[in-house]
Backbone as numpy.savetxt, mean C-alpha at the origin, in Angstrom:
# Nx Ny Nz CAx CAy CAz Cx Cy Cz
19.31 11.40 5.24 18.09 10.86 4.63 16.97 10.76 5.69
15.81 11.12 5.32 14.69 11.14 6.25 14.07 9.76 6.36
14.05 9.17 7.56 13.59 7.81 7.77 12.07 7.69 7.53
11.34 8.73 8.00 9.87 8.70 7.86 9.49 8.72 6.37
10.18 9.55 5.64 9.87 9.66 4.19 10.17 8.34 3.44
11.29 7.72 3.80 11.69 6.46 3.18 10.67 5.37 3.56
10.27 5.31 4.85 9.28 4.34 5.29 7.94 4.58 4.57
7.60 5.84 4.38 6.34 6.18 3.64 6.41 5.70 2.18
7.54 5.86 1.58 7.71 5.41 0.19 7.58 3.92 0.12
8.18 3.19 1.05 8.12 1.73 1.09 6.68 1.28 1.31
5.97 1.89 2.23 4.57 1.53 2.46 3.69 1.81 1.21
3.98 2.92 0.53 3.24 3.22 -0.66 3.44 2.17 -1.80
4.70 1.79 -1.96 5.01 0.76 -2.98 4.40 -0.57 -2.58
4.43 -0.96 -1.35 3.80 -2.23 -0.90 2.29 -2.14 -1.10
1.70 -1.00 -0.85 0.27 -0.88 -1.06 -0.12 -1.01 -2.55
0.72 -0.42 -3.39 0.43 -0.51 -4.84 0.58 -1.99 -5.31
1.62 -2.64 -4.85 1.86 -4.03 -5.24 0.67 -4.89 -4.73
0.23 -4.69 -3.51 -0.89 -5.44 -2.97 -2.18 -5.20 -3.74
-2.43 -3.96 -4.10 -3.65 -3.67 -4.84 -3.63 -4.28 -6.26
-2.46 -4.30 -6.87 -2.34 -4.89 -8.21 -2.55 -6.42 -8.10
-1.96 -7.01 -7.06 -2.15 -8.47 -6.83 -3.59 -8.82 -6.61
-4.24 -8.04 -5.73 -5.66 -8.26 -5.45 -6.54 -8.09 -6.69
-6.24 -7.07 -7.47 -7.00 -6.83 -8.69 -6.86 -7.94 -9.71
-5.65 -8.43 -9.89 -5.40 -9.52 -10.84 -6.11 -10.82 -10.35
-6.02 -11.08 -9.05 -6.63 -12.30 -8.51 -8.19 -12.21 -8.63
-8.72 -11.02 -8.42 -10.18 -10.91 -8.55 -10.60 -11.08 -9.96
-9.88 -10.55 -10.94 -10.21 -10.64 -12.32 -10.10 -12.10 -12.79
-9.10 -12.80 -12.35 -8.89 -14.23 -12.79 -9.64 -15.22 -11.91
-10.37 -14.76 -10.94 -11.09 -15.63 -10.01 -10.19 -16.67 -9.40
-8.98 -16.20 -8.99 -7.94 -17.11 -8.53 -8.12 -17.52 -7.07
-8.57 -16.67 -6.21 -8.62 -17.00 -4.81 -9.99 -16.74 -4.21
-10.10 -17.07 -2.96 -11.32 -16.82 -2.20 -11.61 -15.33 -2.12
-12.88 -14.99 -2.22 -13.25 -13.59 -2.24 -12.93 -12.89 -0.91
-13.10 -13.61 0.20 -12.81 -13.04 1.47 -11.33 -12.73 1.64
-10.49 -13.56 1.14 -9.03 -13.33 1.22 -8.68 -12.11 0.38
-9.25 -11.95 -0.76 -8.92 -10.79 -1.62 -9.47 -9.51 -1.03
-10.57 -9.56 -0.33 -11.10 -8.35 0.32 -10.14 -7.93 1.47
-9.64 -8.89 2.24 -8.70 -8.59 3.29 -7.39 -8.03 2.71
-6.88 -8.63 1.65 -5.67 -8.17 1.03 -5.85 -6.75 0.50
-7.02 -6.49 -0.11 -7.29 -5.16 -0.65 -7.36 -4.12 0.47
-8.00 -4.45 1.59 -8.12 -3.48 2.67 -6.73 -3.20 3.30
-5.90 -4.24 3.47 -4.59 -3.98 4.01 -3.71 -3.22 3.08
-3.85 -3.46 1.77 -3.13 -2.72 0.75 -3.55 -1.27 0.76
-4.84 -1.00 0.85 -5.32 0.38 0.91 -4.81 1.10 2.14
-4.79 0.39 3.26 -4.21 0.96 4.48 -2.76 1.33 4.33
-1.97 0.40 3.77 -0.55 0.68 3.50 -0.37 1.85 2.58
-1.15 1.88 1.48 -1.05 2.90 0.47 -1.30 4.28 1.06
-2.43 4.45 1.70 -2.80 5.73 2.24 -1.95 6.16 3.41
-1.50 5.27 4.25 -0.58 5.67 5.31 0.73 6.06 4.74
1.22 5.39 3.75 2.49 5.80 3.09 2.44 7.15 2.45
1.29 7.39 1.77 1.10 8.73 1.13 1.05 9.79 2.16
0.38 9.56 3.28 0.29 10.61 4.30 1.62 10.83 4.99
2.40 9.75 5.19 3.75 9.96 5.76 4.64 10.83 4.85
4.58 10.53 3.56 5.41 11.28 2.63 4.93 12.73 2.56
3.63 12.93 2.56 3.09 14.27 2.45 3.31 15.14 3.66
3.16 14.58 4.85 3.19 15.34 6.05 4.56 15.44 6.72
5.56 14.81 6.19 6.89 14.86 6.78 7.62 16.11 6.20
8.14 16.92 7.06 8.81 18.14 6.66 10.29 17.80 6.33
10.80 18.48 5.31 12.20 18.30 4.97 13.07 19.18 5.91
14.05 18.55 6.51 14.97 19.27 7.39 16.40 18.97 6.94
17.15 20.02 6.79 18.49 19.86 6.30 19.46 19.54 7.38
């Protein structure tokens, strides 16, 4: 099993979860706006780095 691909999938899932959490909190006006912006930026970073890890990792048998 490829460790980079697995780590990329985990980062992608964490990014999706963070973006959903930030979106729900912004819609419900649940938290401070600055906190939600930081959570959104970190989630975007996780999401795109996970996607790039999965996309750029070559399969080796």
